[in-house]
PDB file of C-alpha atoms in Angstrom:
ATOM      1  CA  UNK U  75      50.576 141.478  46.820  1.00  0.00           C
ATOM      2  CA  UNK U  76      51.960 142.910  43.610  1.00  0.00           C
ATOM      3  CA  UNK U  77      54.515 139.883  42.487  1.00  0.00           C
ATOM      4  CA  UNK U  78      51.629 137.331  43.109  1.00  0.00           C
ATOM      5  CA  UNK U  79      49.348 139.579  40.514  1.00  0.00           C
ATOM      6  CA  UNK U  80      51.804 139.782  38.373  1.00  0.00           C
ATOM      7  CA  UNK U  81      52.480 135.450  38.400  1.00  0.00           C
ATOM      8  CA  UNK U  82      48.485 135.275  38.269  1.00  0.00           C
ATOM      9  CA  UNK U  83      48.424 137.646  35.334  1.00  0.00           C
ATOM     10  CA  UNK U  84      50.780 135.340  33.445  1.00  0.00           C
ATOM     11  CA  UNK U  85      49.309 132.299  34.197  1.00  0.00           C
ATOM     12  CA  UNK U  86      45.769 133.588  32.897  1.00  0.00           C
ATOM     13  CA  UNK U  87      47.504 134.799  29.558  1.00  0.00           C
ATOM     14  CA  UNK U  88      49.255 132.235  28.566  1.00  0.00           C
ATOM     15  CA  UNK U  89      48.217 128.250  27.293  1.00  0.00           C
ATOM     16  CA  UNK U  90      52.204 127.361  27.145  1.00  0.00           C
ATOM     17  CA  UNK U  91      52.826 124.730  30.005  1.00  0.00           C
ATOM     18  CA  UNK U  92      56.565 125.810  29.934  1.00  0.00           C
ATOM     19  CA  UNK U  93      55.579 129.289  29.966  1.00  0.00           C
ATOM     20  CA  UNK U  94      53.742 128.575  33.161  1.00  0.00           C
ATOM     21  CA  UNK U  95      56.023 126.400  34.939  1.00  0.00           C
ATOM     22  CA  UNK U  96      59.032 128.930  34.715  1.00  0.00           C
ATOM     23  CA  UNK U  97      56.776 131.376  35.902  1.00  0.00           C
ATOM     24  CA  UNK U  98      55.722 129.120  38.490  1.00  0.00           C
ATOM     25  CA  UNK U  99      59.257 128.308  39.490  1.00  0.00           C
ATOM     26  CA  UNK U 100      60.680 132.004  39.200  1.00  0.00           C
ATOM     27  CA  UNK U 101      58.106 133.064  41.696  1.00  0.00           C
ATOM     28  CA  UNK U 102      59.105 130.611  44.823  1.00  0.00           C
ATOM     29  CA  UNK U 103      62.244 130.912  43.974  1.00  0.00           C
ATOM     30  CA  UNK U 104      62.174 134.999  44.846  1.00  0.00           C
ATOM     31  CA  UNK U 105      58.999 134.890  47.358  1.00  0.00           C
ATOM     32  CA  UNK U 106      59.692 135.039  50.463  1.00  0.00           C
ATOM     33  CA  UNK U 107      58.116 131.421  52.194  1.00  0.00           C
ATOM     34  CA  UNK U 108      55.228 133.690  54.235  1.00  0.00           C
ATOM     35  CA  UNK U 109      53.637 134.723  50.635  1.00  0.00           C
ATOM     36  CA  UNK U 110      54.781 131.615  48.898  1.00  0.00           C
ATOM     37  CA  UNK U 111      52.898 129.517  51.479  1.00  0.00           C
ATOM     38  CA  UNK U 112      49.569 131.261  50.559  1.00  0.00           C
ATOM     39  CA  UNK U 113      50.463 131.103  46.937  1.00  0.00           C
ATOM     40  CA  UNK U 114      51.233 127.601  46.814  1.00  0.00           C
ATOM     41  CA  UNK U 115      47.896 127.218  49.038  1.00  0.00           C
ATOM     42  CA  UNK U 116      45.736 128.972  46.091  1.00  0.00           C
ATOM     43  CA  UNK U 117      47.161 127.310  43.509  1.00  0.00           C
ATOM     44  CA  UNK U 118      47.104 124.484  44.792  1.00  0.00           C
ATOM     45  CA  UNK U 119      43.423 124.345  45.034  1.00  0.00           C
ATOM     46  CA  UNK U 120      43.164 125.665  48.588  1.00  0.00           C
ATOM     47  CA  UNK U 121      39.667 127.631  48.297  1.00  0.00           C
ATOM     48  CA  UNK U 122      39.695 130.952  50.750  1.00  0.00           C
ATOM     49  CA  UNK U 123      36.042 130.916  51.956  1.00  0.00           C
ATOM     50  CA  UNK U 124      34.253 133.991  50.481  1.00  0.00           C
ATOM     51  CA  UNK U 125      34.666 137.087  52.869  1.00  0.00           C
ATOM     52  CA  UNK U 126      32.507 139.509  51.220  1.00  0.00           C
ATOM     53  CA  UNK U 127      28.769 139.006  49.642  1.00  0.00           C
ATOM     54  CA  UNK U 128      29.020 139.627  45.942  1.00  0.00           C
ATOM     55  CA  UNK U 129      26.373 142.393  46.680  1.00  0.00           C
ATOM     56  CA  UNK U 130      28.174 144.152  49.055  1.00  0.00           C
ATOM     57  CA  UNK U 131      31.202 144.097  46.582  1.00  0.00           C
ATOM     58  CA  UNK U 132      29.084 145.356  43.688  1.00  0.00           C
ATOM     59  CA  UNK U 133      26.976 147.879  45.571  1.00  0.00           C
ATOM     60  CA  UNK U 134      30.834 149.356  47.411  1.00  0.00           C
ATOM     61  CA  UNK U 135      32.302 149.524  43.803  1.00  0.00           C
ATOM     62  CA  UNK U 136      29.288 151.271  42.264  1.00  0.00           C
ATOM     63  CA  UNK U 137      29.810 154.033  45.230  1.00  0.00           C
ATOM     64  CA  UNK U 138      33.232 154.521  44.727  1.00  0.00           C
ATOM     65  CA  UNK U 139      33.376 154.594  41.039  1.00  0.00           C
ATOM     66  CA  UNK U 140      30.084 156.800  41.170  1.00  0.00           C
ATOM     67  CA  UNK U 141      28.240 155.513  38.256  1.00  0.00           C
ATOM     68  CA  UNK U 142      24.613 153.922  38.528  1.00  0.00           C
ATOM     69  CA  UNK U 143      23.615 150.490  38.801  1.00  0.00           C
ATOM     70  CA  UNK U 144      22.503 149.735  35.187  1.00  0.00           C
ATOM     71  CA  UNK U 145      25.774 151.140  34.104  1.00  0.00           C
ATOM     72  CA  UNK U 146      27.617 149.152  36.253  1.00  0.00           C
ATOM     73  CA  UNK U 147      25.672 145.570  35.406  1.00  0.00           C
ATOM     74  CA  UNK U 148      25.891 146.593  31.611  1.00  0.00           C
ATOM     75  CA  UNK U 149      29.819 146.637  32.090  1.00  0.00           C
ATOM     76  CA  UNK U 150      29.868 143.333  34.130  1.00  0.00           C
ATOM     77  CA  UNK U 151      27.486 141.505  31.289  1.00  0.00           C
ATOM     78  CA  UNK U 152      29.789 143.045  28.534  1.00  0.00           C
ATOM     79  CA  UNK U 153      33.093 141.548  30.934  1.00  0.00           C
ATOM     80  CA  UNK U 154      31.374 138.695  32.206  1.00  0.00           C
ATOM     81  CA  UNK U 155      33.481 138.655  35.459  1.00  0.00           C
ATOM     82  CA  UNK U 156      32.673 140.664  38.553  1.00  0.00           C
ATOM     83  CA  UNK U 157      36.602 141.277  39.722  1.00  0.00           C
ATOM     84  CA  UNK U 158      37.423 142.083  36.017  1.00  0.00           C
ATOM     85  CA  UNK U 159      34.548 144.818  36.129  1.00  0.00           C
ATOM     86  CA  UNK U 160      35.329 146.087  39.545  1.00  0.00           C
ATOM     87  CA  UNK U 161      38.826 146.832  38.390  1.00  0.00           C
ATOM     88  CA  UNK U 162      37.921 148.275  35.640  1.00  0.00           C
ATOM     89  CA  UNK U 163      35.368 150.765  36.701  1.00  0.00           C
ATOM     90  CA  UNK U 164      37.112 151.866  39.970  1.00  0.00           C
ATOM     91  CA  UNK U 165      38.850 155.236  39.481  1.00  0.00           C
ATOM     92  CA  UNK U 166      42.730 155.535  39.626  1.00  0.00           C
ATOM     93  CA  UNK U 167      44.368 154.410  43.368  1.00  0.00           C
ATOM     94  CA  UNK U 168      45.441 157.489  45.396  1.00  0.00           C
ATOM     95  CA  UNK U 169      48.582 155.335  45.951  1.00  0.00           C
ATOM     96  CA  UNK U 170      50.162 152.116  45.572  1.00  0.00           C
ATOM     97  CA  UNK U 171      51.192 150.248  48.673  1.00  0.00           C
ATOM     98  CA  UNK U 172      53.314 147.132  48.475  1.00  0.00           C
ATOM     99  CA  UNK U 173      51.746 144.737  51.151  1.00  0.00           C
ATOM    100  CA  UNK U 174      52.818 141.494  51.127  1.00  0.00           C
ATOM    101  CA  UNK U 175      50.725 138.566  50.602  1.00  0.00           C
ATOM    102  CA  UNK U 176      50.548 136.607  53.689  1.00  0.00           C
ATOM    103  CA  UNK U 177      49.390 140.046  55.588  1.00  0.00           C
ATOM    104  CA  UNK U 178      46.463 140.605  53.104  1.00  0.00           C
ATOM    105  CA  UNK U 179      45.345 136.666  53.587  1.00  0.00           C
ATOM    106  CA  UNK U 180      46.085 136.392  57.406  1.00  0.00           C
ATOM    107  CA  UNK U 181      45.782 140.414  58.578  1.00  0.00           C
ATOM    108  CA  UNK U 182      43.303 141.330  56.464  1.00  0.00           C
ATOM    109  CA  UNK U 183      40.825 139.246  54.595  1.00  0.00           C
ATOM    110  CA  UNK U 184      40.428 136.465  57.328  1.00  0.00           C
ATOM    111  CA  UNK U 185      39.766 139.020  59.549  1.00  0.00           C
ATOM    112  CA  UNK U 186      37.039 140.799  57.678  1.00  0.00           C
ATOM    113  CA  UNK U 187      34.992 137.870  58.226  1.00  0.00           C
ATOM    114  CA  UNK U 188      31.697 138.289  60.125  1.00  0.00           C
ATOM    115  CA  UNK U 189      32.270 142.098  60.388  1.00  0.00           C
ATOM    116  CA  UNK U 190      29.323 144.456  59.852  1.00  0.00           C
ATOM    117  CA  UNK U 191      28.951 145.898  55.960  1.00  0.00           C
ATOM    118  CA  UNK U 192      30.081 149.607  56.731  1.00  0.00           C
ATOM    119  CA  UNK U 193      33.096 147.893  58.519  1.00  0.00           C
ATOM    120  CA  UNK U 194      33.553 145.920  55.185  1.00  0.00           C
ATOM    121  CA  UNK U 195      32.934 148.395  52.497  1.00  0.00           C
ATOM    122  CA  UNK U 196      34.884 151.329  54.554  1.00  0.00           C
ATOM    123  CA  UNK U 197      37.854 148.796  54.577  1.00  0.00           C
ATOM    124  CA  UNK U 198      37.003 147.505  50.556  1.00  0.00           C
ATOM    125  CA  UNK U 199      37.385 151.466  49.579  1.00  0.00           C
ATOM    126  CA  UNK U 200      40.251 151.588  51.266  1.00  0.00           C
ATOM    127  CA  UNK U 201      42.264 148.525  50.213  1.00  0.00           C
ATOM    128  CA  UNK U 202      41.043 148.739  46.593  1.00  0.00           C
ATOM    129  CA  UNK U 203      42.469 152.655  46.384  1.00  0.00           C
ATOM    130  CA  UNK U 204      45.900 151.049  47.427  1.00  0.00           C
ATOM    131  CA  UNK U 205      46.079 148.725  44.853  1.00  0.00           C
ATOM    132  CA  UNK U 206      46.593 148.939  40.898  1.00  0.00           C
ATOM    133  CA  UNK U 207      44.543 147.567  38.357  1.00  0.00           C
ATOM    134  CA  UNK U 208      45.775 143.674  38.823  1.00  0.00           C
ATOM    135  CA  UNK U 209      46.049 144.362  42.508  1.00  0.00           C
ATOM    136  CA  UNK U 210      42.551 145.313  42.640  1.00  0.00           C
ATOM    137  CA  UNK U 211      41.500 142.230  40.243  1.00  0.00           C
ATOM    138  CA  UNK U 212      43.101 139.668  42.143  1.00  0.00           C
ATOM    139  CA  UNK U 213      42.168 140.804  45.304  1.00  0.00           C
ATOM    140  CA  UNK U 214      38.440 140.813  44.344  1.00  0.00           C
ATOM    141  CA  UNK U 215      39.211 137.174  43.136  1.00  0.00           C
ATOM    142  CA  UNK U 216      40.066 136.320  46.597  1.00  0.00           C
ATOM    143  CA  UNK U 217      37.555 138.292  48.577  1.00  0.00           C
ATOM    144  CA  UNK U 218      34.701 137.089  46.513  1.00  0.00           C
ATOM    145  CA  UNK U 219      35.598 133.422  47.124  1.00  0.00           C
ATOM    146  CA  UNK U 220      36.015 132.769  42.671  1.00  0.00           C
ATOM    147  CA  UNK U 221      40.115 132.760  42.901  1.00  0.00           C
ATOM    148  CA  UNK U 222      40.456 130.557  40.072  1.00  0.00           C
ATOM    149  CA  UNK U 223      43.484 130.148  37.515  1.00  0.00           C
ATOM    150  CA  UNK U 224      44.134 127.961  34.663  1.00  0.00           C
ATOM    151  CA  UNK U 225      47.079 125.592  36.509  1.00  0.00           C
ATOM    152  CA  UNK U 226      46.555 122.325  37.255  1.00  0.00           C
ATOM    153  CA  UNK U 227      47.601 121.214  40.601  1.00  0.00           C
ATOM    154  CA  UNK U 228      50.576 118.655  39.318  1.00  0.00           C
ATOM    155  CA  UNK U 229      51.972 121.385  37.265  1.00  0.00           C
ATOM    156  CA  UNK U 230      52.516 124.017  40.533  1.00  0.00           C
ATOM    157  CA  UNK U 231      54.088 120.791  42.617  1.00  0.00           C
ATOM    158  CA  UNK U 232      56.211 120.179  39.351  1.00  0.00           C
ATOM    159  CA  UNK U 233      57.367 123.567  39.494  1.00  0.00           C
ATOM    160  CA  UNK U 234      58.015 124.212  42.908  1.00  0.00           C
ATOM    161  CA  UNK U 235      59.808 120.531  43.210  1.00  0.00           C
ATOM    162  CA  UNK U 236      62.156 121.937  40.671  1.00  0.00           C
ATOM    163  CA  UNK U 237      62.724 125.792  42.709  1.00  0.00           C
ATOM    164  CA  UNK U 238      63.508 123.564  45.711  1.00  0.00           C
ATOM    165  CA  UNK U 239      65.407 120.794  44.247  1.00  0.00           C
ATOM    166  CA  UNK U 240      62.916 117.958  45.339  1.00  0.00           C
ATOM    167  CA  UNK U 241      61.624 114.907  43.310  1.00  0.00           C
ATOM    168  CA  UNK U 242      58.307 115.877  42.540  1.00  0.00           C
ATOM    169  CA  UNK U 243      57.038 112.546  43.765  1.00  0.00           C
ATOM    170  CA  UNK U 244      58.498 113.296  47.196  1.00  0.00           C
ATOM    171  CA  UNK U 245      56.787 116.680  47.191  1.00  0.00           C
ATOM    172  CA  UNK U 246      53.402 115.429  46.166  1.00  0.00           C
ATOM    173  CA  UNK U 247      53.567 113.146  49.264  1.00  0.00           C
ATOM    174  CA  UNK U 248      54.358 115.787  51.794  1.00  0.00           C
ATOM    175  CA  UNK U 249      51.195 118.365  49.892  1.00  0.00           C
ATOM    176  CA  UNK U 250      48.903 115.850  50.453  1.00  0.00           C
ATOM    177  CA  UNK U 251      46.424 117.977  53.586  1.00  0.00           C
ATOM    178  CA  UNK U 252      48.145 120.970  52.341  1.00  0.00           C
ATOM    179  CA  UNK U 253      45.116 122.312  50.892  1.00  0.00           C
ATOM    180  CA  UNK U 254      42.782 121.107  53.686  1.00  0.00           C
ATOM    181  CA  UNK U 255      40.214 123.873  54.772  1.00  0.00           C
ATOM    182  CA  UNK U 256      41.968 123.812  58.488  1.00  0.00           C
ATOM    183  CA  UNK U 257      45.036 124.313  57.440  1.00  0.00           C
ATOM    184  CA  UNK U 258      46.480 128.075  57.770  1.00  0.00           C
ATOM    185  CA  UNK U 259      49.622 128.501  55.613  1.00  0.00           C
ATOM    186  CA  UNK U 260      52.452 129.351  56.914  1.00  0.00           C
ATOM    187  CA  UNK U 261      56.424 130.718  56.237  1.00  0.00           C
ATOM    188  CA  UNK U 262      57.185 127.372  58.638  1.00  0.00           C
ATOM    189  CA  UNK U 263      54.864 125.027  56.860  1.00  0.00           C
ATOM    190  CA  UNK U 264      55.946 125.881  53.576  1.00  0.00           C
ATOM    191  CA  UNK U 265      60.203 126.076  54.671  1.00  0.00           C
ATOM    192  CA  UNK U 266      59.615 122.177  55.958  1.00  0.00           C
ATOM    193  CA  UNK U 267      57.403 121.337  52.756  1.00  0.00           C
ATOM    194  CA  UNK U 268      60.920 122.038  50.685  1.00  0.00           C
ATOM    195  CA  UNK U 269      63.784 121.295  52.697  1.00  0.00           C
ATOM    196  CA  UNK U 270      65.161 118.550  51.119  1.00  0.00           C
ATOM    197  CA  UNK U 271      66.281 117.147  54.980  1.00  0.00           C
ATOM    198  CA  UNK U 272      62.523 117.328  56.260  1.00  0.00           C
ATOM    199  CA  UNK U 273      60.944 114.086  57.781  1.00  0.00           C
ATOM    200  CA  UNK U 274      57.237 114.652  58.324  1.00  0.00           C
ATOM    201  CA  UNK U 275      55.841 114.459  61.515  1.00  0.00           C
ATOM    202  CA  UNK U 276      51.936 114.398  60.968  1.00  0.00           C
ATOM    203  CA  UNK U 277      50.877 110.670  61.707  1.00  0.00           C
ATOM    204  CA  UNK U 278      48.034 111.087  59.334  1.00  0.00           C
ATOM    205  CA  UNK U 279      49.510 112.194  56.139  1.00  0.00           C
ATOM    206  CA  UNK U 280      47.782 110.266  53.366  1.00  0.00           C
ATOM    207  CA  UNK U 281      49.622 109.057  50.347  1.00  0.00           C
ATOM    208  CA  UNK U 282      49.068 110.686  46.676  1.00  0.00           C
ATOM    209  CA  UNK U 283      45.838 109.805  44.671  1.00  0.00           C
ATOM    210  CA  UNK U 284      46.506 108.234  41.562  1.00  0.00           C
ATOM    211  CA  UNK U 285      44.904 109.499  38.468  1.00  0.00           C
ATOM    212  CA  UNK U 286      43.782 106.968  35.804  1.00  0.00           C
ATOM    213  CA  UNK U 287      45.690 108.200  32.864  1.00  0.00           C
ATOM    214  CA  UNK U 288      45.490 106.479  29.024  1.00  0.00           C
ATOM    215  CA  UNK U 289      48.733 103.711  28.698  1.00  0.00           C
ATOM    216  CA  UNK U 290      51.310 105.081  26.742  1.00  0.00           C
ATOM    217  CA  UNK U 291      54.124 101.927  26.590  1.00  0.00           C
ATOM    218  CA  UNK U 292      53.618  98.936  24.619  1.00  0.00           C
ATOM    219  CA  UNK U 293      51.519  96.089  26.715  1.00  0.00           C
ATOM    220  CA  UNK U 294      54.455  93.098  25.938  1.00  0.00           C
ATOM    221  CA  UNK U 295      56.952  95.569  27.383  1.00  0.00           C
ATOM    222  CA  UNK U 296      55.147  95.502  31.143  1.00  0.00           C
ATOM    223  CA  UNK U 297      56.230  92.651  31.868  1.00  0.00           C
ATOM    224  CA  UNK U 298      54.281  89.343  33.806  1.00  0.00           C
ATOM    225  CA  UNK U 299      50.991  89.631  34.284  1.00  0.00           C
ATOM    226  CA  UNK U 300      50.940  88.661  37.665  1.00  0.00           C
ATOM    227  CA  UNK U 301      53.435  90.983  38.694  1.00  0.00           C
ATOM    228  CA  UNK U 302      50.660  93.414  38.497  1.00  0.00           C
ATOM    229  CA  UNK U 303      47.601  95.054  40.638  1.00  0.00           C
ATOM    230  CA  UNK U 304      44.620  96.478  38.870  1.00  0.00           C
ATOM    231  CA  UNK U 305      41.642  97.730  40.287  1.00  0.00           C
ATOM    232  CA  UNK U 306      38.655  98.736  38.925  1.00  0.00           C
ATOM    233  CA  UNK U 307      37.694 102.937  39.039  1.00  0.00           C
ATOM    234  CA  UNK U 308      34.225 103.522  40.061  1.00  0.00           C
ATOM    235  CA  UNK U 309      31.963 106.632  39.925  1.00  0.00           C
ATOM    236  CA  UNK U 310      31.576 108.564  43.065  1.00  0.00           C
ATOM    237  CA  UNK U 311      33.240 109.836  45.968  1.00  0.00           C
ATOM    238  CA  UNK U 312      37.110 109.037  46.219  1.00  0.00           C
ATOM    239  CA  UNK U 313      38.368 109.062  49.312  1.00  0.00           C
ATOM    240  CA  UNK U 314      41.339 107.609  51.475  1.00  0.00           C
ATOM    241  CA  UNK U 315      41.117 106.181  54.663  1.00  0.00           C
ATOM    242  CA  UNK U 316      44.462 106.280  56.970  1.00  0.00           C
ATOM    243  CA  UNK U 317      44.599 104.252  60.518  1.00  0.00           C
ATOM    244  CA  UNK U 318      48.056 104.636  62.279  1.00  0.00           C
ATOM    245  CA  UNK U 319      48.789 104.339  66.226  1.00  0.00           C
ATOM    246  CA  UNK U 320      45.223 103.752  67.023  1.00  0.00           C
ATOM    247  CA  UNK U 321      43.842 106.817  64.893  1.00  0.00           C
ATOM    248  CA  UNK U 322      41.847 107.725  62.031  1.00  0.00           C
ATOM    249  CA  UNK U 323      41.869 110.026  59.264  1.00  0.00           C
ATOM    250  CA  UNK U 324      39.618 110.110  56.096  1.00  0.00           C
ATOM    251  CA  UNK U 325      40.760 112.470  53.268  1.00  0.00           C
ATOM    252  CA  UNK U 326      38.816 113.939  50.060  1.00  0.00           C
ATOM    253  CA  UNK U 327      40.602 113.416  47.134  1.00  0.00           C
ATOM    254  CA  UNK U 328      40.583 117.333  47.081  1.00  0.00           C
ATOM    255  CA  UNK U 329      43.092 117.066  49.910  1.00  0.00           C
ATOM    256  CA  UNK U 330      40.598 118.174  52.747  1.00  0.00           C
ATOM    257  CA  UNK U 331      40.033 115.964  56.181  1.00  0.00           C
ATOM    258  CA  UNK U 332      36.624 114.783  56.243  1.00  0.00           C
ATOM    259  CA  UNK U 333      36.725 113.556  60.016  1.00  0.00           C
ATOM    260  CA  UNK U 334      33.616 113.884  61.452  1.00  0.00           C
ATOM    261  CA  UNK U 335      31.579 113.870  58.077  1.00  0.00           C
ATOM    262  CA  UNK U 336      31.351 110.005  58.711  1.00  0.00           C
ATOM    263  CA  UNK U 337      30.753 108.673  62.359  1.00  0.00           C
ATOM    264  CA  UNK U 338      30.466 105.025  61.554  1.00  0.00           C
ATOM    265  CA  UNK U 339      34.548 104.914  59.998  1.00  0.00           C
ATOM    266  CA  UNK U 340      35.706 107.268  62.656  1.00  0.00           C
ATOM    267  CA  UNK U 341      35.107 104.700  64.929  1.00  0.00           C
TER     268      UNK U 341
END
C-alpha cells in the first residue's frame, strides 16, 4: 500500500506527462505482480464498488478524532475532499504496518461488503490506526468508491508497455476488458498481460476503441482517397459487438462486458 500511495501522490501532484510516465514505469518495474495487477486496474479506470457508506466513514472518523460534527463539517467544507479531511483530522497512528495492496483489495475491502455497521466501523478504526496520512487518504478513496487520479488510460498503458518491453498497441489490445466489473485482478493475469510471448486465449476479446483526434499530417501526404475508410462519429453510447465461434459479447467503451443488457443482440 505504501508504494501505491507514493505513486498516487506523485501522479496527483504534477501536471508533467513525462514525470507521470516515469513514476508509473518505476512502479510497474518494482511492484510485485499481485499489487501491480490491482494498481493497473484502478489506474486504468476500474471502479471498485463503494464498500462503506459515506455517512459511516464520516461518523467513524469523527468519533476516532474526538471532534464534534460541526467541526468535522467545517473542516470538510474548507478542504473539499472527504478522504483528505479524514486523513488530516485523525490522530497519529499507533503504529504503521506495511500491508500489500492486493491484500487490502482482496482480503479486506471486498470482504467488508455487506457487513453490519459496527463491524465496518471497527475495521475502519483498526485500518486507519496502522496507516500514515498518505495511506489513510488513499484507503478512504478506495473504500468510498471515489478513486480518481489525473492520469489518462493511454498514459498508463504506455508506461506499462515501456516497463514490460511491449508495443503499446499490443498491450492496449490485451487490456481490453481488464477493467470490466466482473474481472478480478490477479498476479497470473498481470503476468500474462505483460509477457511478450503470451498468446491471448479469451475468444471474446474486443479490439481497442479508436478515439477521434485532429489530423496532424498534410492531407496531400495521405495517399489516394479511395484507399481510406471513414465513418461518422455519432453521439450516444459507443459499444463493440463481437461474435466468434457461435458466441457473442457486447463491450462498452469503458471495457465493461454488457452481456445480458440487450437480449435482442445476445440472441
